[in-house]
PDB file of C-alpha atoms in Angstrom:
ATOM      1  CA  MET A   1       8.437   6.831 -33.232  1.00  0.00           C
ATOM      2  CA  THR A   2       6.074   4.268 -34.741  1.00  0.00           C
ATOM      3  CA  LYS A   3       3.027   2.987 -32.900  1.00  0.00           C
ATOM      4  CA  ALA A   4       4.777  -0.333 -32.313  1.00  0.00           C
ATOM      5  CA  GLU A   5       7.781   1.486 -30.830  1.00  0.00           C
ATOM      6  CA  ALA A   6       5.453   3.506 -28.609  1.00  0.00           C
ATOM      7  CA  GLN A   7       3.805   0.280 -27.477  1.00  0.00           C
ATOM      8  CA  LEU A   8       7.206  -1.191 -26.600  1.00  0.00           C
ATOM      9  CA  ALA A   9       7.954   1.932 -24.555  1.00  0.00           C
ATOM     10  CA  LEU A  10       4.673   1.586 -22.667  1.00  0.00           C
ATOM     11  CA  ILE A  11       5.319  -2.125 -22.085  1.00  0.00           C
ATOM     12  CA  ALA A  12       8.789  -1.290 -20.750  1.00  0.00           C
ATOM     13  CA  HIS A  13       7.160   1.007 -18.204  1.00  0.00           C
ATOM     14  CA  GLY A  14       4.877  -1.732 -16.921  1.00  0.00           C
ATOM     15  CA  TYR A  15       1.678  -1.212 -18.896  1.00  0.00           C
ATOM     16  CA  ASP A  16      -0.286  -4.276 -20.003  1.00  0.00           C
ATOM     17  CA  LEU A  17      -1.065  -4.263 -23.731  1.00  0.00           C
ATOM     18  CA  GLY A  18      -2.192  -7.857 -23.941  1.00  0.00           C
ATOM     19  CA  LYS A  19      -0.605 -10.211 -26.458  1.00  0.00           C
ATOM     20  CA  GLY A  20       0.456 -10.093 -30.080  1.00  0.00           C
ATOM     21  CA  GLY A  21       3.214  -8.413 -32.024  1.00  0.00           C
ATOM     22  CA  PRO A  22       6.864  -9.507 -32.314  1.00  0.00           C
ATOM     23  CA  SER A  23       7.412  -9.552 -28.552  1.00  0.00           C
ATOM     24  CA  GLY A  24       4.132 -11.307 -27.782  1.00  0.00           C
ATOM     25  CA  LYS A  25       3.281  -8.504 -25.368  1.00  0.00           C
ATOM     26  CA  GLY A  26       1.070  -6.295 -27.504  1.00  0.00           C
ATOM     27  CA  ASP A  27       3.458  -4.404 -29.810  1.00  0.00           C
ATOM     28  CA  ASP A  28       1.405  -5.099 -32.924  1.00  0.00           C
ATOM     29  CA  GLY A  29       1.199  -1.489 -34.121  1.00  0.00           C
ATOM     30  CA  HIS A  30      -2.588  -1.408 -33.714  1.00  0.00           C
ATOM     31  CA  TRP A  31      -3.562   1.476 -31.438  1.00  0.00           C
ATOM     32  CA  GLY A  32      -6.611  -0.140 -29.866  1.00  0.00           C
ATOM     33  CA  ASN A  33      -8.328   0.149 -26.497  1.00  0.00           C
ATOM     34  CA  LEU A  34      -5.460  -1.319 -24.452  1.00  0.00           C
ATOM     35  CA  SER A  35      -2.931   0.996 -26.093  1.00  0.00           C
ATOM     36  CA  ARG A  36      -5.134   4.052 -25.602  1.00  0.00           C
ATOM     37  CA  THR A  37      -5.798   3.182 -21.949  1.00  0.00           C
ATOM     38  CA  ALA A  38      -2.097   2.646 -21.249  1.00  0.00           C
ATOM     39  CA  CYS A  39      -1.168   5.797 -23.125  1.00  0.00           C
ATOM     40  CA  ALA A  40      -3.695   7.851 -21.150  1.00  0.00           C
ATOM     41  CA  ALA A  41      -2.304   6.481 -17.868  1.00  0.00           C
ATOM     42  CA  PHE A  42       1.231   7.354 -18.969  1.00  0.00           C
ATOM     43  CA  GLN A  43       0.109  10.844 -19.991  1.00  0.00           C
ATOM     44  CA  ARG A  44      -1.492  11.468 -16.588  1.00  0.00           C
ATOM     45  CA  GLY A  45       1.716  10.405 -14.875  1.00  0.00           C
ATOM     46  CA  ARG A  46       3.658  12.925 -16.966  1.00  0.00           C
ATOM     47  CA  GLY A  47       1.210  15.774 -16.448  1.00  0.00           C
ATOM     48  CA  LEU A  48      -0.124  15.644 -20.020  1.00  0.00           C
ATOM     49  CA  ALA A  49      -3.716  15.676 -21.218  1.00  0.00           C
ATOM     50  CA  ALA A  50      -4.931  12.071 -20.905  1.00  0.00           C
ATOM     51  CA  THR A  51      -6.234  11.677 -24.465  1.00  0.00           C
ATOM     52  CA  GLY A  52      -4.796   8.236 -25.165  1.00  0.00           C
ATOM     53  CA  LEU A  53      -3.586   9.568 -28.500  1.00  0.00           C
ATOM     54  CA  LEU A  54      -0.009   9.277 -29.691  1.00  0.00           C
ATOM     55  CA  ASP A  55       0.616  12.944 -30.374  1.00  0.00           C
ATOM     56  CA  ALA A  56       3.963  14.724 -30.692  1.00  0.00           C
ATOM     57  CA  GLU A  57       4.060  15.735 -27.038  1.00  0.00           C
ATOM     58  CA  THR A  58       3.419  12.169 -25.909  1.00  0.00           C
ATOM     59  CA  VAL A  59       6.074  10.809 -28.260  1.00  0.00           C
ATOM     60  CA  LYS A  60       8.572  13.254 -26.774  1.00  0.00           C
ATOM     61  CA  ALA A  61       7.599  12.183 -23.249  1.00  0.00           C
ATOM     62  CA  LEU A  62       7.913   8.489 -24.151  1.00  0.00           C
ATOM     63  CA  GLN A  63      11.344   9.073 -25.646  1.00  0.00           C
ATOM     64  CA  ALA A  64      12.431  10.940 -22.536  1.00  0.00           C
ATOM     65  CA  ALA A  65      11.061   8.175 -20.322  1.00  0.00           C
ATOM     66  CA  MET A  66      13.000   5.541 -22.249  1.00  0.00           C
ATOM     67  CA  ALA A  67      16.166   7.621 -22.013  1.00  0.00           C
ATOM     68  CA  GLU A  68      15.669   7.871 -18.258  1.00  0.00           C
ATOM     69  CA  LYS A  69      15.169   4.125 -18.046  1.00  0.00           C
ATOM     70  CA  ALA A  70      18.323   3.424 -20.047  1.00  0.00           C
ATOM     71  CA  GLU A  71      20.553   5.518 -17.793  1.00  0.00           C
ATOM     72  CA  PRO A  72      21.014   5.364 -14.025  1.00  0.00           C
ATOM     73  CA  ARG A  73      19.186   8.294 -12.455  1.00  0.00           C
ATOM     74  CA  ALA A  74      21.541  10.570 -10.622  1.00  0.00           C
ATOM     75  CA  GLN A  75      18.608  11.710  -8.484  1.00  0.00           C
ATOM     76  CA  VAL A  76      18.189   8.219  -7.017  1.00  0.00           C
ATOM     77  CA  LYS A  77      21.741   8.133  -5.677  1.00  0.00           C
ATOM     78  CA  LEU A  78      21.740   8.552  -1.937  1.00  0.00           C
ATOM     79  CA  ASP A  79      24.366   8.129   0.707  1.00  0.00           C
ATOM     80  CA  ARG A  80      22.329   5.420   2.367  1.00  0.00           C
ATOM     81  CA  ALA A  81      24.395   5.508   5.536  1.00  0.00           C
ATOM     82  CA  LYS A  82      23.425   9.157   6.053  1.00  0.00           C
ATOM     83  CA  PHE A  83      19.846   8.450   4.970  1.00  0.00           C
ATOM     84  CA  PHE A  84      19.407   5.681   7.523  1.00  0.00           C
ATOM     85  CA  ALA A  85      21.269   7.599  10.212  1.00  0.00           C
ATOM     86  CA  TYR A  86      18.647  10.338   9.860  1.00  0.00           C
ATOM     87  CA  LEU A  87      15.839   7.779  10.127  1.00  0.00           C
ATOM     88  CA  ARG A  88      17.376   6.488  13.362  1.00  0.00           C
ATOM     89  CA  SER A  89      17.621   9.975  14.841  1.00  0.00           C
ATOM     90  CA  ALA A  90      15.137  11.995  16.852  1.00  0.00           C
ATOM     91  CA  LYS A  91      14.415  13.948  13.677  1.00  0.00           C
ATOM     92  CA  ALA A  92      12.422  10.943  12.387  1.00  0.00           C
ATOM     93  CA  PRO A  93      10.359   9.702  15.347  1.00  0.00           C
ATOM     94  CA  MET A  94       8.228   7.431  13.128  1.00  0.00           C
ATOM     95  CA  PHE A  95      10.799   4.659  13.694  1.00  0.00           C
ATOM     96  CA  GLY A  96      11.909   5.506  17.210  1.00  0.00           C
ATOM     97  CA  THR A  97      15.698   5.523  17.436  1.00  0.00           C
ATOM     98  CA  SER A  98      16.511   2.191  15.817  1.00  0.00           C
ATOM     99  CA  LEU A  99      15.808   0.132  12.708  1.00  0.00           C
ATOM    100  CA  SER A 100      15.950  -3.645  12.469  1.00  0.00           C
ATOM    101  CA  ARG A 101      17.635  -5.464   9.612  1.00  0.00           C
ATOM    102  CA  SER A 102      14.241  -6.380   8.171  1.00  0.00           C
ATOM    103  CA  GLN A 103      13.094  -2.750   8.307  1.00  0.00           C
ATOM    104  CA  VAL A 104      16.248  -1.609   6.538  1.00  0.00           C
ATOM    105  CA  ALA A 105      15.796  -4.336   3.913  1.00  0.00           C
ATOM    106  CA  GLY A 106      12.192  -3.265   3.365  1.00  0.00           C
ATOM    107  CA  ILE A 107      13.137   0.389   2.913  1.00  0.00           C
ATOM    108  CA  GLU A 108      16.042  -0.486   0.629  1.00  0.00           C
ATOM    109  CA  GLY A 109      13.641  -2.515  -1.510  1.00  0.00           C
ATOM    110  CA  ILE A 110      11.458   0.573  -1.912  1.00  0.00           C
ATOM    111  CA  LEU A 111      14.491   2.693  -2.805  1.00  0.00           C
ATOM    112  CA  ASP A 112      15.491   0.118  -5.428  1.00  0.00           C
ATOM    113  CA  ALA A 113      11.962  -0.027  -6.844  1.00  0.00           C
ATOM    114  CA  PHE A 114      11.940   3.749  -7.206  1.00  0.00           C
ATOM    115  CA  ALA A 115      14.953   3.458  -9.513  1.00  0.00           C
ATOM    116  CA  VAL A 116      12.839   1.212 -11.766  1.00  0.00           C
ATOM    117  CA  THR A 117       9.332   2.724 -11.763  1.00  0.00           C
ATOM    118  CA  GLY A 118       9.807   6.089 -10.053  1.00  0.00           C
ATOM    119  CA  ASP A 119      10.221   9.453 -11.724  1.00  0.00           C
ATOM    120  CA  GLY A 120      13.497  10.544 -10.116  1.00  0.00           C
ATOM    121  CA  ARG A 121      11.895  13.229  -7.917  1.00  0.00           C
ATOM    122  CA  ASP A 122      12.583  13.454  -4.186  1.00  0.00           C
ATOM    123  CA  LYS A 123       8.941  14.320  -3.567  1.00  0.00           C
ATOM    124  CA  THR A 124       7.738  11.118  -5.202  1.00  0.00           C
ATOM    125  CA  LEU A 125      10.261   8.971  -3.347  1.00  0.00           C
ATOM    126  CA  ALA A 126       9.393  10.564  -0.010  1.00  0.00           C
ATOM    127  CA  TYR A 127       5.660  10.212  -0.617  1.00  0.00           C
ATOM    128  CA  GLY A 128       6.026   6.567  -1.629  1.00  0.00           C
ATOM    129  CA  LEU A 129       7.992   5.850   1.534  1.00  0.00           C
ATOM    130  CA  ALA A 130       5.451   7.780   3.633  1.00  0.00           C
ATOM    131  CA  THR A 131       2.590   5.879   2.029  1.00  0.00           C
ATOM    132  CA  SER A 132       4.375   2.615   2.807  1.00  0.00           C
ATOM    133  CA  ARG A 133       4.856   3.641   6.442  1.00  0.00           C
ATOM    134  CA  ARG A 134       1.125   4.235   6.767  1.00  0.00           C
ATOM    135  CA  GLU A 135      -0.141   1.271   4.745  1.00  0.00           C
ATOM    136  CA  VAL A 136       2.092  -1.489   6.108  1.00  0.00           C
ATOM    137  CA  GLY A 137       3.297  -0.014   9.391  1.00  0.00           C
ATOM    138  CA  ALA A 138       6.847   0.313  10.641  1.00  0.00           C
ATOM    139  CA  GLY A 139       7.836  -3.035   9.137  1.00  0.00           C
ATOM    140  CA  MET A 140       7.966  -1.471   5.644  1.00  0.00           C
ATOM    141  CA  VAL A 141       7.227  -4.768   3.865  1.00  0.00           C
ATOM    142  CA  PRO A 142       4.086  -5.919   1.982  1.00  0.00           C
ATOM    143  CA  VAL A 143       1.263  -7.313   4.112  1.00  0.00           C
ATOM    144  CA  ARG A 144      -2.066  -9.076   3.807  1.00  0.00           C
ATOM    145  CA  GLU A 145      -5.252  -7.355   4.896  1.00  0.00           C
ATOM    146  CA  GLY A 146      -5.528  -7.217   8.658  1.00  0.00           C
ATOM    147  CA  PHE A 147      -1.760  -7.879   8.850  1.00  0.00           C
ATOM    148  CA  LYS A 148      -2.544 -11.596   8.808  1.00  0.00           C
ATOM    149  CA  LYS A 149       0.247 -14.110   8.297  1.00  0.00           C
ATOM    150  CA  THR A 150      -1.560 -16.566   6.017  1.00  0.00           C
ATOM    151  CA  ASP A 151      -4.162 -16.454   3.281  1.00  0.00           C
ATOM    152  CA  ALA A 152      -6.570 -18.539   5.354  1.00  0.00           C
ATOM    153  CA  GLU A 153      -6.280 -16.109   8.289  1.00  0.00           C
ATOM    154  CA  ALA A 154      -6.777 -13.110   5.991  1.00  0.00           C
ATOM    155  CA  ARG A 155      -9.866 -14.603   4.345  1.00  0.00           C
ATOM    156  CA  ALA A 156     -11.353 -15.410   7.748  1.00  0.00           C
ATOM    157  CA  TYR A 157     -10.604 -11.854   8.883  1.00  0.00           C
ATOM    158  CA  VAL A 158     -12.290 -10.354   5.816  1.00  0.00           C
ATOM    159  CA  LEU A 159     -15.322 -12.615   6.157  1.00  0.00           C
ATOM    160  CA  ARG A 160     -15.709 -11.607   9.791  1.00  0.00           C
ATOM    161  CA  HIS A 161     -15.145  -7.868   9.434  1.00  0.00           C
ATOM    162  CA  TYR A 162     -16.169  -7.147   5.819  1.00  0.00           C
ATOM    163  CA  PRO A 163     -18.624  -9.887   4.814  1.00  0.00           C
ATOM    164  CA  THR A 164     -19.911  -8.011   1.759  1.00  0.00           C
ATOM    165  CA  LYS A 165     -17.147  -5.493   1.018  1.00  0.00           C
ATOM    166  CA  TYR A 166     -15.405  -7.466  -1.727  1.00  0.00           C
ATOM    167  CA  GLY A 167     -18.415  -9.320  -3.082  1.00  0.00           C
ATOM    168  CA  LYS A 168     -18.577 -13.050  -3.669  1.00  0.00           C
ATOM    169  CA  PRO A 169     -15.642 -15.355  -4.415  1.00  0.00           C
ATOM    170  CA  ALA A 170     -14.736 -14.956  -8.079  1.00  0.00           C
ATOM    171  CA  GLY A 171     -12.038 -15.253 -10.691  1.00  0.00           C
ATOM    172  CA  PRO A 172      -9.358 -17.917 -11.086  1.00  0.00           C
ATOM    173  CA  TRP A 173      -8.390 -17.616  -7.418  1.00  0.00           C
ATOM    174  CA  GLY A 174     -11.858 -18.684  -6.383  1.00  0.00           C
ATOM    175  CA  HIS A 175     -11.966 -16.426  -3.319  1.00  0.00           C
ATOM    176  CA  VAL A 176     -12.590 -12.749  -2.623  1.00  0.00           C
ATOM    177  CA  TYR A 177      -9.730 -10.501  -3.701  1.00  0.00           C
ATOM    178  CA  TYR A 178      -8.848  -8.824  -0.425  1.00  0.00           C
ATOM    179  CA  GLY A 179      -5.988  -6.367   0.124  1.00  0.00           C
ATOM    180  CA  ARG A 180      -2.400  -7.429  -0.390  1.00  0.00           C
ATOM    181  CA  GLY A 181       0.829  -5.534  -0.940  1.00  0.00           C
ATOM    182  CA  ILE A 182       2.139  -2.154   0.143  1.00  0.00           C
ATOM    183  CA  VAL A 183      -0.660  -0.089  -1.338  1.00  0.00           C
ATOM    184  CA  GLN A 184      -3.325  -2.690  -0.712  1.00  0.00           C
ATOM    185  CA  LEU A 185      -4.483  -4.163  -4.019  1.00  0.00           C
ATOM    186  CA  THR A 186      -8.172  -5.104  -3.753  1.00  0.00           C
ATOM    187  CA  TRP A 187     -10.960  -6.360  -6.004  1.00  0.00           C
ATOM    188  CA  LEU A 188     -10.680  -8.856  -8.874  1.00  0.00           C
ATOM    189  CA  SER A 189     -10.601  -6.141 -11.549  1.00  0.00           C
ATOM    190  CA  ASN A 190      -7.428  -4.614 -10.072  1.00  0.00           C
ATOM    191  CA  TYR A 191      -5.708  -7.990  -9.857  1.00  0.00           C
ATOM    192  CA  GLU A 192      -6.697  -8.651 -13.469  1.00  0.00           C
ATOM    193  CA  ARG A 193      -5.278  -5.302 -14.576  1.00  0.00           C
ATOM    194  CA  GLU A 194      -1.932  -6.155 -12.977  1.00  0.00           C
ATOM    195  CA  GLY A 195      -1.965  -9.630 -14.551  1.00  0.00           C
ATOM    196  CA  ILE A 196      -1.960 -11.547 -11.261  1.00  0.00           C
ATOM    197  CA  ALA A 197      -5.580 -12.676 -10.888  1.00  0.00           C
ATOM    198  CA  ALA A 198      -4.480 -16.335 -10.889  1.00  0.00           C
ATOM    199  CA  ASP A 199      -1.632 -15.640  -8.447  1.00  0.00           C
ATOM    200  CA  PRO A 200      -2.827 -12.872  -6.108  1.00  0.00           C
ATOM    201  CA  ASP A 201      -0.083 -13.504  -3.556  1.00  0.00           C
ATOM    202  CA  LYS A 202       2.381 -12.085  -6.082  1.00  0.00           C
ATOM    203  CA  ALA A 203       1.217  -8.716  -4.725  1.00  0.00           C
ATOM    204  CA  LEU A 204       3.092  -9.672  -1.543  1.00  0.00           C
ATOM    205  CA  GLU A 205       6.450  -9.965  -3.318  1.00  0.00           C
ATOM    206  CA  PRO A 206       8.480  -6.928  -2.157  1.00  0.00           C
ATOM    207  CA  LYS A 207       9.838  -6.041  -5.608  1.00  0.00           C
ATOM    208  CA  PHE A 208       6.467  -6.346  -7.344  1.00  0.00           C
ATOM    209  CA  ALA A 209       4.624  -4.493  -4.575  1.00  0.00           C
ATOM    210  CA  ALA A 210       7.041  -1.560  -4.404  1.00  0.00           C
ATOM    211  CA  GLU A 211       7.297  -1.112  -8.174  1.00  0.00           C
ATOM    212  CA  LEU A 212       3.496  -1.268  -8.460  1.00  0.00           C
ATOM    213  CA  MET A 213       3.130   1.359  -5.733  1.00  0.00           C
ATOM    214  CA  PHE A 214       5.206   3.895  -7.646  1.00  0.00           C
ATOM    215  CA  LYS A 215       3.429   3.111 -10.925  1.00  0.00           C
ATOM    216  CA  GLY A 216       0.057   3.727  -9.306  1.00  0.00           C
ATOM    217  CA  LEU A 217       1.116   6.892  -7.505  1.00  0.00           C
ATOM    218  CA  LEU A 218       2.450   8.336 -10.742  1.00  0.00           C
ATOM    219  CA  ASP A 219      -0.225   7.421 -13.273  1.00  0.00           C
ATOM    220  CA  GLY A 220      -3.292   7.907 -11.073  1.00  0.00           C
ATOM    221  CA  ARG A 221      -4.732   4.433 -11.629  1.00  0.00           C
ATOM    222  CA  TRP A 222      -6.245   4.394  -8.112  1.00  0.00           C
ATOM    223  CA  ASN A 223      -7.387   7.997  -8.184  1.00  0.00           C
ATOM    224  CA  GLY A 224     -11.011   8.485  -9.158  1.00  0.00           C
ATOM    225  CA  LYS A 225      -9.977  11.702 -10.928  1.00  0.00           C
ATOM    226  CA  GLY A 226      -7.159  10.003 -12.828  1.00  0.00           C
ATOM    227  CA  LYS A 227      -4.485  12.389 -11.567  1.00  0.00           C
ATOM    228  CA  GLY A 228      -0.982  11.292 -10.664  1.00  0.00           C
ATOM    229  CA  LEU A 229       1.167  12.431  -7.770  1.00  0.00           C
ATOM    230  CA  ALA A 230       2.936  15.161  -9.753  1.00  0.00           C
ATOM    231  CA  TYR A 231      -0.396  16.974 -10.018  1.00  0.00           C
ATOM    232  CA  TYR A 232      -0.576  17.318  -6.217  1.00  0.00           C
ATOM    233  CA  LEU A 233       3.151  17.546  -5.471  1.00  0.00           C
ATOM    234  CA  PRO A 234       4.549  19.524  -8.413  1.00  0.00           C
ATOM    235  CA  THR A 235       8.287  19.905  -8.769  1.00  0.00           C
ATOM    236  CA  GLY A 236       8.182  23.673  -8.873  1.00  0.00           C
ATOM    237  CA  GLY A 237       5.142  24.387  -6.758  1.00  0.00           C
ATOM    238  CA  PRO A 238       3.652  23.955  -3.276  1.00  0.00           C
ATOM    239  CA  ASP A 239       2.586  20.556  -1.973  1.00  0.00           C
ATOM    240  CA  ASP A 240      -1.089  19.688  -1.651  1.00  0.00           C
ATOM    241  CA  LEU A 241      -0.560  16.870   0.816  1.00  0.00           C
ATOM    242  CA  GLU A 242      -4.219  16.513   1.688  1.00  0.00           C
ATOM    243  CA  ASN A 243      -5.299  15.743  -1.861  1.00  0.00           C
ATOM    244  CA  ALA A 244      -2.113  13.823  -2.707  1.00  0.00           C
ATOM    245  CA  ARG A 245      -3.651  11.037  -0.630  1.00  0.00           C
ATOM    246  CA  ARG A 246      -6.265  10.670  -3.375  1.00  0.00           C
ATOM    247  CA  THR A 247      -3.653   8.821  -5.412  1.00  0.00           C
ATOM    248  CA  VAL A 248      -4.337   5.892  -3.068  1.00  0.00           C
ATOM    249  CA  ASN A 249      -7.550   6.242  -1.080  1.00  0.00           C
ATOM    250  CA  ILE A 250      -9.595   9.458  -0.826  1.00  0.00           C
ATOM    251  CA  THR A 251      -8.041  11.608   1.933  1.00  0.00           C
ATOM    252  CA  ASP A 252      -8.047   9.258   4.916  1.00  0.00           C
ATOM    253  CA  HIS A 253      -5.035   9.581   7.232  1.00  0.00           C
ATOM    254  CA  TRP A 254      -3.559  12.316   5.041  1.00  0.00           C
ATOM    255  CA  GLU A 255      -2.176  14.304   7.983  1.00  0.00           C
ATOM    256  CA  GLU A 256      -0.344  11.292   9.385  1.00  0.00           C
ATOM    257  CA  ILE A 257       1.136  10.560   5.945  1.00  0.00           C
ATOM    258  CA  ALA A 258       2.116  14.214   5.565  1.00  0.00           C
ATOM    259  CA  GLY A 259       4.116  13.924   8.783  1.00  0.00           C
ATOM    260  CA  PHE A 260       5.890  10.826   7.511  1.00  0.00           C
ATOM    261  CA  TYR A 261       6.503  12.570   4.173  1.00  0.00           C
ATOM    262  CA  ARG A 262       8.288  15.484   5.847  1.00  0.00           C
ATOM    263  CA  GLN A 263      10.478  13.111   7.842  1.00  0.00           C
ATOM    264  CA  PHE A 264      11.432  11.161   4.720  1.00  0.00           C
ATOM    265  CA  MET A 265      12.138  14.392   2.847  1.00  0.00           C
ATOM    266  CA  GLY A 266      14.546  15.251   5.646  1.00  0.00           C
ATOM    267  CA  ALA A 267      16.218  11.843   5.376  1.00  0.00           C
ATOM    268  CA  ILE A 268      16.556  12.198   1.593  1.00  0.00           C
ATOM    269  CA  ALA A 269      18.082  15.661   2.005  1.00  0.00           C
ATOM    270  CA  ALA A 270      20.550  14.213   4.512  1.00  0.00           C
ATOM    271  CA  GLY A 271      21.422  11.477   2.051  1.00  0.00           C
ATOM    272  CA  ARG A 272      22.070  14.028  -0.679  1.00  0.00           C
ATOM    273  CA  ALA A 273      24.344  16.184   1.509  1.00  0.00           C
TER     274      ALA A 273
END
């Protein structure tokens, strides 16, 4: 695998390598800062040493990731009727005993996003769903900070409750970059990294928000220690649900999310049966 091919693989998995190269997306074969940063994030998500270097182990992981992307993941296939029946039962009290059409659509959007940017593991899918249940409530769709309906209402809410939290208005949007999405994207630097600083409301698009959530959970981009979800919820080991919350926001509400996680794991198991 050449460096340009590795860059194309990273681009295909949602990493921003800037511009240049045949595709105009950064596949120029020069392994600079953007390539190293993206490579390190990918390595963390795969449980490798985050060196940013294109070594043999990383090449193998990139090739495997591209193979996974090229083929439908058998692990993602659920009997959704059984899955949703479980979520409507007393075994999953987080939704009561019913789900609206909009709730089902929101959850299905997350399931579909997992097929694109997830890793195929039940633990990751369940944790992403549990994180969504906590971050956006039972509606399971992206929201603005304070659950406000409009940008103007959200900015007024932030100014009233967090007058200095996000700093001064900045960037091409010209306002503070408050939380939007499923995992709330905040601060100008994070919007810039995702390429939506000029269009921050893109974080509210269900497909974008759900795919971004799984990317961030897996590569540790929001974790101060740079560790992805597989570090805390290993495939062959015990779950560290308290510290898994660090993939989003320190350990706040971790016990509540752990409860949601167990319910979603049950629903996934039902959908596999």
